[in-house]
PDB file of C-alpha atoms in Angstrom:
ATOM      1  CA  GLY A  14     123.479 100.467 102.361  1.00  0.00           C
ATOM      2  CA  ALA A  15     121.208  97.618 103.375  1.00  0.00           C
ATOM      3  CA  VAL A  16     120.456  94.967 100.785  1.00  0.00           C
ATOM      4  CA  VAL A  17     117.175  93.305  99.937  1.00  0.00           C
ATOM      5  CA  SER A  18     117.091  90.419  97.509  1.00  0.00           C
ATOM      6  CA  GLN A  19     114.275  88.770  95.618  1.00  0.00           C
ATOM      7  CA  HIS A  20     114.075  85.351  94.080  1.00  0.00           C
ATOM      8  CA  PRO A  21     113.425  84.588  91.335  1.00  0.00           C
ATOM      9  CA  SER A  22     114.142  87.667  89.260  1.00  0.00           C
ATOM     10  CA  ARG A  23     111.985  86.373  86.440  1.00  0.00           C
ATOM     11  CA  VAL A  24     109.427  83.626  86.279  1.00  0.00           C
ATOM     12  CA  ILE A  25     107.107  82.339  83.605  1.00  0.00           C
ATOM     13  CA  CYS A  26     104.256  80.098  84.604  1.00  0.00           C
ATOM     14  CA  LYS A  27     101.167  78.620  83.069  1.00  0.00           C
ATOM     15  CA  SER A  28      97.707  79.869  83.836  1.00  0.00           C
ATOM     16  CA  GLY A  29      96.213  78.121  86.859  1.00  0.00           C
ATOM     17  CA  THR A  30      99.483  77.352  88.614  1.00  0.00           C
ATOM     18  CA  SER A  31     100.891  79.024  91.746  1.00  0.00           C
ATOM     19  CA  VAL A  32     104.127  80.946  92.001  1.00  0.00           C
ATOM     20  CA  LYS A  33     106.135  81.810  95.118  1.00  0.00           C
ATOM     21  CA  ILE A  34     108.366  84.880  95.290  1.00  0.00           C
ATOM     22  CA  GLU A  35     110.862  85.274  98.096  1.00  0.00           C
ATOM     23  CA  CYS A  36     112.070  88.521  99.627  1.00  0.00           C
ATOM     24  CA  ARG A  37     115.086  88.530 101.928  1.00  0.00           C
ATOM     25  CA  SER A  38     116.842  91.217 103.948  1.00  0.00           C
ATOM     26  CA  LEU A  39     120.459  90.211 103.698  1.00  0.00           C
ATOM     27  CA  ASP A  40     122.194  92.293 106.357  1.00  0.00           C
ATOM     28  CA  PHE A  41     119.502  93.520 108.686  1.00  0.00           C
ATOM     29  CA  GLN A  42     116.420  92.335 110.498  1.00  0.00           C
ATOM     30  CA  ALA A  43     113.171  93.447 109.007  1.00  0.00           C
ATOM     31  CA  THR A  44     110.153  93.338 111.277  1.00  0.00           C
ATOM     32  CA  THR A  45     108.066  94.884 108.518  1.00  0.00           C
ATOM     33  CA  MET A  46     108.131  94.131 104.816  1.00  0.00           C
ATOM     34  CA  PHE A  47     105.898  95.455 102.061  1.00  0.00           C
ATOM     35  CA  TRP A  48     104.806  94.019  98.743  1.00  0.00           C
ATOM     36  CA  TYR A  49     104.127  96.152  95.678  1.00  0.00           C
ATOM     37  CA  ARG A  50     102.910  95.487  92.169  1.00  0.00           C
ATOM     38  CA  GLN A  51     103.839  97.574  89.156  1.00  0.00           C
ATOM     39  CA  PHE A  52     102.280  97.336  85.733  1.00  0.00           C
ATOM     40  CA  PRO A  53     104.147  98.658  82.660  1.00  0.00           C
ATOM     41  CA  LYS A  54     104.560 102.437  82.647  1.00  0.00           C
ATOM     42  CA  GLN A  55     102.674 102.767  85.924  1.00  0.00           C
ATOM     43  CA  SER A  56     103.687 103.548  89.440  1.00  0.00           C
ATOM     44  CA  LEU A  57     104.147 101.110  92.280  1.00  0.00           C
ATOM     45  CA  MET A  58     100.953 100.006  93.981  1.00  0.00           C
ATOM     46  CA  LEU A  59     101.153  98.853  97.573  1.00  0.00           C
ATOM     47  CA  MET A  60      99.546  95.421  97.958  1.00  0.00           C
ATOM     48  CA  ALA A  61     100.153  94.516 101.562  1.00  0.00           C
ATOM     49  CA  THR A  62     102.110  95.125 104.742  1.00  0.00           C
ATOM     50  CA  SER A  63     103.761  92.104 106.272  1.00  0.00           C
ATOM     51  CA  ASN A  64     104.780  91.992 109.903  1.00  0.00           C
ATOM     52  CA  GLU A  65     106.926  89.174 111.220  1.00  0.00           C
ATOM     53  CA  GLY A  66     104.941  86.576 113.031  1.00  0.00           C
ATOM     54  CA  SER A  67     101.533  88.026 112.277  1.00  0.00           C
ATOM     55  CA  LYS A  68      99.012  88.084 109.448  1.00  0.00           C
ATOM     56  CA  ALA A  69      99.606  90.481 106.587  1.00  0.00           C
ATOM     57  CA  THR A  70      97.451  93.563 106.184  1.00  0.00           C
ATOM     58  CA  TYR A  71      96.137  93.908 102.651  1.00  0.00           C
ATOM     59  CA  GLU A  72      95.284  97.109 100.844  1.00  0.00           C
ATOM     60  CA  GLN A  73      91.761  97.630  99.652  1.00  0.00           C
ATOM     61  CA  GLY A  74      91.023  95.709  96.490  1.00  0.00           C
ATOM     62  CA  VAL A  75      93.822  93.185  96.930  1.00  0.00           C
ATOM     63  CA  GLU A  76      92.558  89.607  97.298  1.00  0.00           C
ATOM     64  CA  LYS A  77      94.208  88.013 100.306  1.00  0.00           C
ATOM     65  CA  ASP A  78      93.299  84.518  99.177  1.00  0.00           C
ATOM     66  CA  LYS A  79      94.953  85.021  95.848  1.00  0.00           C
ATOM     67  CA  PHE A  80      98.092  86.745  97.080  1.00  0.00           C
ATOM     68  CA  LEU A  81      99.262  84.739 100.089  1.00  0.00           C
ATOM     69  CA  ILE A  82     101.918  86.429 102.185  1.00  0.00           C
ATOM     70  CA  ASN A  83     104.029  84.724 104.843  1.00  0.00           C
ATOM     71  CA  HIS A  84     106.580  86.528 107.003  1.00  0.00           C
ATOM     72  CA  ALA A  85     107.958  83.654 109.046  1.00  0.00           C
ATOM     73  CA  SER A  86     111.283  85.179 110.059  1.00  0.00           C
ATOM     74  CA  LEU A  87     112.938  88.551 110.497  1.00  0.00           C
ATOM     75  CA  THR A  88     114.749  88.178 107.177  1.00  0.00           C
ATOM     76  CA  LEU A  89     112.244  86.453 104.902  1.00  0.00           C
ATOM     77  CA  SER A  90     108.833  87.178 103.489  1.00  0.00           C
ATOM     78  CA  THR A  91     107.171  85.245 100.686  1.00  0.00           C
ATOM     79  CA  LEU A  92     104.402  86.165  98.269  1.00  0.00           C
ATOM     80  CA  THR A  93     102.527  83.331  96.610  1.00  0.00           C
ATOM     81  CA  VAL A  94     100.341  84.125  93.644  1.00  0.00           C
ATOM     82  CA  THR A  95      97.766  81.340  93.608  1.00  0.00           C
ATOM     83  CA  SER A  96      95.950  80.154  90.511  1.00  0.00           C
ATOM     84  CA  ALA A  97      97.737  82.728  88.403  1.00  0.00           C
ATOM     85  CA  HIS A  98      96.086  84.241  85.361  1.00  0.00           C
ATOM     86  CA  PRO A  99      97.559  86.366  82.576  1.00  0.00           C
ATOM     87  CA  GLU A 100      96.234  89.530  84.211  1.00  0.00           C
ATOM     88  CA  ASP A 101      98.500  88.770  87.201  1.00  0.00           C
ATOM     89  CA  SER A 102     101.506  89.278  84.972  1.00  0.00           C
ATOM     90  CA  SER A 103     103.377  92.178  86.496  1.00  0.00           C
ATOM     91  CA  PHE A 104     106.531  93.362  88.208  1.00  0.00           C
ATOM     92  CA  TYR A 105     106.392  92.454  91.917  1.00  0.00           C
ATOM     93  CA  ILE A 106     108.662  94.399  94.280  1.00  0.00           C
ATOM     94  CA  CYS A 107     109.218  93.941  97.981  1.00  0.00           C
ATOM     95  CA  SER A 108     110.700  96.355 100.474  1.00  0.00           C
ATOM     96  CA  ALA A 109     111.856  96.039 104.054  1.00  0.00           C
ATOM     97  CA  ILE A 110     112.252  98.458 106.913  1.00  0.00           C
ATOM     98  CA  ASP A 111     115.387  98.590 108.989  1.00  0.00           C
ATOM     99  CA  ARG A 112     114.159 100.089 112.204  1.00  0.00           C
ATOM    100  CA  THR A 113     117.679 101.006 113.247  1.00  0.00           C
ATOM    101  CA  ARG A 114     117.985 103.387 110.291  1.00  0.00           C
ATOM    102  CA  SER A 115     115.225 105.930 110.646  1.00  0.00           C
ATOM    103  CA  TYR A 116     112.543 103.662 109.198  1.00  0.00           C
ATOM    104  CA  GLU A 117     114.119 103.763 105.753  1.00  0.00           C
ATOM    105  CA  GLN A 118     112.564 101.376 103.278  1.00  0.00           C
ATOM    106  CA  TYR A 119     114.981  99.287 101.217  1.00  0.00           C
ATOM    107  CA  PHE A 120     113.613  97.865  98.032  1.00  0.00           C
ATOM    108  CA  GLY A 121     114.381  94.591  96.324  1.00  0.00           C
ATOM    109  CA  PRO A 122     115.247  94.409  92.632  1.00  0.00           C
ATOM    110  CA  GLY A 123     111.821  93.089  91.685  1.00  0.00           C
ATOM    111  CA  THR A 124     110.443  89.912  90.145  1.00  0.00           C
ATOM    112  CA  ARG A 125     109.002  89.860  86.664  1.00  0.00           C
ATOM    113  CA  LEU A 126     106.049  87.435  86.535  1.00  0.00           C
ATOM    114  CA  THR A 127     104.644  86.367  83.193  1.00  0.00           C
ATOM    115  CA  VAL A 128     101.601  84.102  83.162  1.00  0.00           C
ATOM    116  CA  THR A 129     100.922  82.381  79.859  1.00  0.00           C
TER     117      THR A 129
ATOM    118  CA  ASP B  22      96.339 106.986  98.542  1.00  0.00           C
ATOM    119  CA  ALA B  23      99.323 109.076  97.479  1.00  0.00           C
ATOM    120  CA  LYS B  24      99.546 112.452  99.147  1.00  0.00           C
ATOM    121  CA  THR B  25     101.862 113.923  96.553  1.00  0.00           C
ATOM    122  CA  THR B  26     101.614 115.466  93.133  1.00  0.00           C
ATOM    123  CA  GLN B  27     104.534 115.862  90.763  1.00  0.00           C
ATOM    124  CA  PRO B  28     104.989 116.960  87.172  1.00  0.00           C
ATOM    125  CA  THR B  29     104.808 114.050  84.802  1.00  0.00           C
ATOM    126  CA  SER B  30     108.109 114.664  83.075  1.00  0.00           C
ATOM    127  CA  MET B  31     111.094 117.005  82.969  1.00  0.00           C
ATOM    128  CA  ASP B  32     114.251 117.445  80.925  1.00  0.00           C
ATOM    129  CA  CYS B  33     117.584 118.645  82.205  1.00  0.00           C
ATOM    130  CA  ALA B  34     120.865 119.362  80.431  1.00  0.00           C
ATOM    131  CA  GLU B  35     123.788 117.218  81.486  1.00  0.00           C
ATOM    132  CA  GLY B  36     125.957 119.004  84.052  1.00  0.00           C
ATOM    133  CA  ARG B  37     123.194 121.385  85.116  1.00  0.00           C
ATOM    134  CA  ALA B  38     121.169 121.211  88.276  1.00  0.00           C
ATOM    135  CA  ALA B  39     117.911 119.283  88.130  1.00  0.00           C
ATOM    136  CA  ASN B  40     115.157 120.697  90.355  1.00  0.00           C
ATOM    137  CA  LEU B  41     112.247 118.381  90.851  1.00  0.00           C
ATOM    138  CA  PRO B  42     109.182 119.844  92.614  1.00  0.00           C
ATOM    139  CA  CYS B  43     106.611 118.015  94.707  1.00  0.00           C
ATOM    140  CA  ASN B  44     103.371 119.179  96.308  1.00  0.00           C
ATOM    141  CA  HIS B  45     102.175 117.560  99.533  1.00  0.00           C
ATOM    142  CA  SER B  46      99.701 120.086 100.866  1.00  0.00           C
ATOM    143  CA  THR B  47      97.872 117.611 103.136  1.00  0.00           C
ATOM    144  CA  ILE B  48     101.006 116.351 104.920  1.00  0.00           C
ATOM    145  CA  SER B  49     100.675 115.902 108.676  1.00  0.00           C
ATOM    146  CA  GLY B  50     103.102 117.260 111.198  1.00  0.00           C
ATOM    147  CA  ASN B  51     104.791 113.948 111.920  1.00  0.00           C
ATOM    148  CA  GLU B  52     104.976 112.672 108.347  1.00  0.00           C
ATOM    149  CA  TYR B  53     108.298 112.552 106.542  1.00  0.00           C
ATOM    150  CA  VAL B  54     108.966 113.344 102.899  1.00  0.00           C
ATOM    151  CA  TYR B  55     111.013 110.702 101.075  1.00  0.00           C
ATOM    152  CA  TRP B  56     112.476 110.726  97.602  1.00  0.00           C
ATOM    153  CA  TYR B  57     113.271 107.591  95.650  1.00  0.00           C
ATOM    154  CA  ARG B  58     114.140 107.001  92.037  1.00  0.00           C
ATOM    155  CA  GLN B  59     113.542 104.038  89.769  1.00  0.00           C
ATOM    156  CA  ILE B  60     115.551 103.156  86.747  1.00  0.00           C
ATOM    157  CA  HIS B  61     113.718 100.990  84.279  1.00  0.00           C
ATOM    158  CA  SER B  62     112.898  97.493  85.534  1.00  0.00           C
ATOM    159  CA  GLN B  63     114.747  97.892  88.808  1.00  0.00           C
ATOM    160  CA  GLY B  64     113.646  98.397  92.386  1.00  0.00           C
ATOM    161  CA  PRO B  65     113.396 101.970  93.663  1.00  0.00           C
ATOM    162  CA  GLN B  66     116.577 103.493  95.067  1.00  0.00           C
ATOM    163  CA  TYR B  67     116.563 105.685  98.145  1.00  0.00           C
ATOM    164  CA  ILE B  68     117.778 109.245  97.630  1.00  0.00           C
ATOM    165  CA  ILE B  69     116.966 111.390 100.637  1.00  0.00           C
ATOM    166  CA  HIS B  70     114.317 112.172 103.223  1.00  0.00           C
ATOM    167  CA  GLY B  71     113.377 114.964 105.601  1.00  0.00           C
ATOM    168  CA  LEU B  72     110.824 116.230 108.059  1.00  0.00           C
ATOM    169  CA  LYS B  73     111.191 120.010 108.420  1.00  0.00           C
ATOM    170  CA  ASN B  74     114.753 121.028 107.780  1.00  0.00           C
ATOM    171  CA  ASN B  75     116.569 121.041 104.464  1.00  0.00           C
ATOM    172  CA  GLU B  76     118.739 118.004 103.993  1.00  0.00           C
ATOM    173  CA  THR B  77     121.803 117.233 101.883  1.00  0.00           C
ATOM    174  CA  ASN B  78     123.715 114.074 101.174  1.00  0.00           C
ATOM    175  CA  GLU B  79     126.132 112.854  98.558  1.00  0.00           C
ATOM    176  CA  MET B  80     123.358 112.348  96.043  1.00  0.00           C
ATOM    177  CA  ALA B  81     121.056 115.329  96.389  1.00  0.00           C
ATOM    178  CA  SER B  82     119.598 118.166  98.421  1.00  0.00           C
ATOM    179  CA  LEU B  83     116.059 118.364  99.709  1.00  0.00           C
ATOM    180  CA  ILE B  84     114.450 121.719 100.229  1.00  0.00           C
ATOM    181  CA  ILE B  85     111.232 121.718 102.240  1.00  0.00           C
ATOM    182  CA  THR B  86     109.095 124.855 102.441  1.00  0.00           C
ATOM    183  CA  GLU B  87     108.430 126.334 105.845  1.00  0.00           C
ATOM    184  CA  ASP B  88     104.756 125.341 105.732  1.00  0.00           C
ATOM    185  CA  ARG B  89     105.850 121.826 104.606  1.00  0.00           C
ATOM    186  CA  LYS B  90     103.310 121.827 101.786  1.00  0.00           C
ATOM    187  CA  SER B  91     105.881 121.352  99.079  1.00  0.00           C
ATOM    188  CA  SER B  92     109.463 120.326  98.558  1.00  0.00           C
ATOM    189  CA  THR B  93     112.121 120.305  95.857  1.00  0.00           C
ATOM    190  CA  LEU B  94     114.720 117.657  95.155  1.00  0.00           C
ATOM    191  CA  ILE B  95     117.908 119.074  93.706  1.00  0.00           C
ATOM    192  CA  LEU B  96     120.446 117.008  91.823  1.00  0.00           C
ATOM    193  CA  PRO B  97     123.332 119.503  91.673  1.00  0.00           C
ATOM    194  CA  HIS B  98     125.117 118.233  88.542  1.00  0.00           C
ATOM    195  CA  ALA B  99     122.911 115.916  86.554  1.00  0.00           C
ATOM    196  CA  THR B 100     124.503 113.095  84.582  1.00  0.00           C
ATOM    197  CA  LEU B 101     123.028 110.769  81.993  1.00  0.00           C
ATOM    198  CA  ARG B 102     122.800 108.066  84.672  1.00  0.00           C
ATOM    199  CA  ASP B 103     120.348 110.228  86.585  1.00  0.00           C
ATOM    200  CA  THR B 104     117.711 109.596  83.946  1.00  0.00           C
ATOM    201  CA  ALA B 105     114.965 107.826  85.906  1.00  0.00           C
ATOM    202  CA  VAL B 106     111.511 108.223  87.399  1.00  0.00           C
ATOM    203  CA  TYR B 107     111.687 110.165  90.633  1.00  0.00           C
ATOM    204  CA  TYR B 108     109.089 109.568  93.304  1.00  0.00           C
ATOM    205  CA  CYS B 109     108.235 111.951  96.118  1.00  0.00           C
ATOM    206  CA  ILE B 110     106.486 110.039  98.906  1.00  0.00           C
ATOM    207  CA  VAL B 111     104.919 111.006 102.196  1.00  0.00           C
ATOM    208  CA  ARG B 112     105.508 108.211 104.707  1.00  0.00           C
ATOM    209  CA  VAL B 113     102.464 107.270 106.753  1.00  0.00           C
ATOM    210  CA  ALA B 114     103.262 108.038 110.355  1.00  0.00           C
ATOM    211  CA  ASN B 115     101.660 105.126 112.166  1.00  0.00           C
ATOM    212  CA  GLY B 116     102.388 102.299 109.773  1.00  0.00           C
ATOM    213  CA  ASN B 117     105.316 103.436 107.674  1.00  0.00           C
ATOM    214  CA  GLN B 118     103.561 102.611 104.411  1.00  0.00           C
ATOM    215  CA  PHE B 119     104.622 104.312 101.204  1.00  0.00           C
ATOM    216  CA  TYR B 120     101.885 105.220  98.744  1.00  0.00           C
ATOM    217  CA  PHE B 121     103.533 106.056  95.471  1.00  0.00           C
ATOM    218  CA  GLY B 122     102.221 108.795  93.213  1.00  0.00           C
ATOM    219  CA  THR B 123     102.887 108.971  89.518  1.00  0.00           C
ATOM    220  CA  GLY B 124     106.412 110.352  89.870  1.00  0.00           C
ATOM    221  CA  THR B 125     108.407 112.562  87.515  1.00  0.00           C
ATOM    222  CA  SER B 126     110.223 111.035  84.580  1.00  0.00           C
ATOM    223  CA  LEU B 127     113.493 112.945  84.391  1.00  0.00           C
ATOM    224  CA  THR B 128     115.505 112.802  81.159  1.00  0.00           C
ATOM    225  CA  VAL B 129     119.004 114.137  81.237  1.00  0.00           C
ATOM    226  CA  ILE B 130     120.027 115.368  77.811  1.00  0.00           C
ATOM    227  CA  PRO B 131     123.635 115.290  76.602  1.00  0.00           C
TER     228      PRO B 131
END
């Protein structure tokens, strides 16, 4: 099946700094990518929908100025957590749609962010 | 918001069939039902999806009721590696978003 990668897999940063997470579709073109956040023992929460070449659409309650999303190419989307705080510590997961395969969403392995 | 409700947890004996139910009573006619599973600290893994007809693949079978208000995922011969959280998701028709519900934590018991 199609592969989606994320980098880094784990990151620890200090409060107040910014962190960038990359999401890549390795063997298909993804015109749409999604970003999710998952707190321990909870379900995935959709943060935003990212379409290549256009601004991301954020879900209600998600701060667009804090979670910057860039989808500059058909294989790469980035999520930047700006001025991170401990409450931003979470598991961040991206997914990508391969439109040639019945709109199936392929998920990345996730990035564990810890803000100290 | 998630359009699905699932039992919080289930147990299944190894080698037996695991039947995981899902209610999606507000599903629209052009919305698909997807099933994914998530093993601890990994990204969700696709299992199967369907619209109206029952579906089967190498991993599982999906049974959708005629009124489409509920479905059941069947793992025919559960193994210990099938222990995971299973999510039933209704895919938004005009944007393809997935809104995850709470899922069912399946434990396969030796």
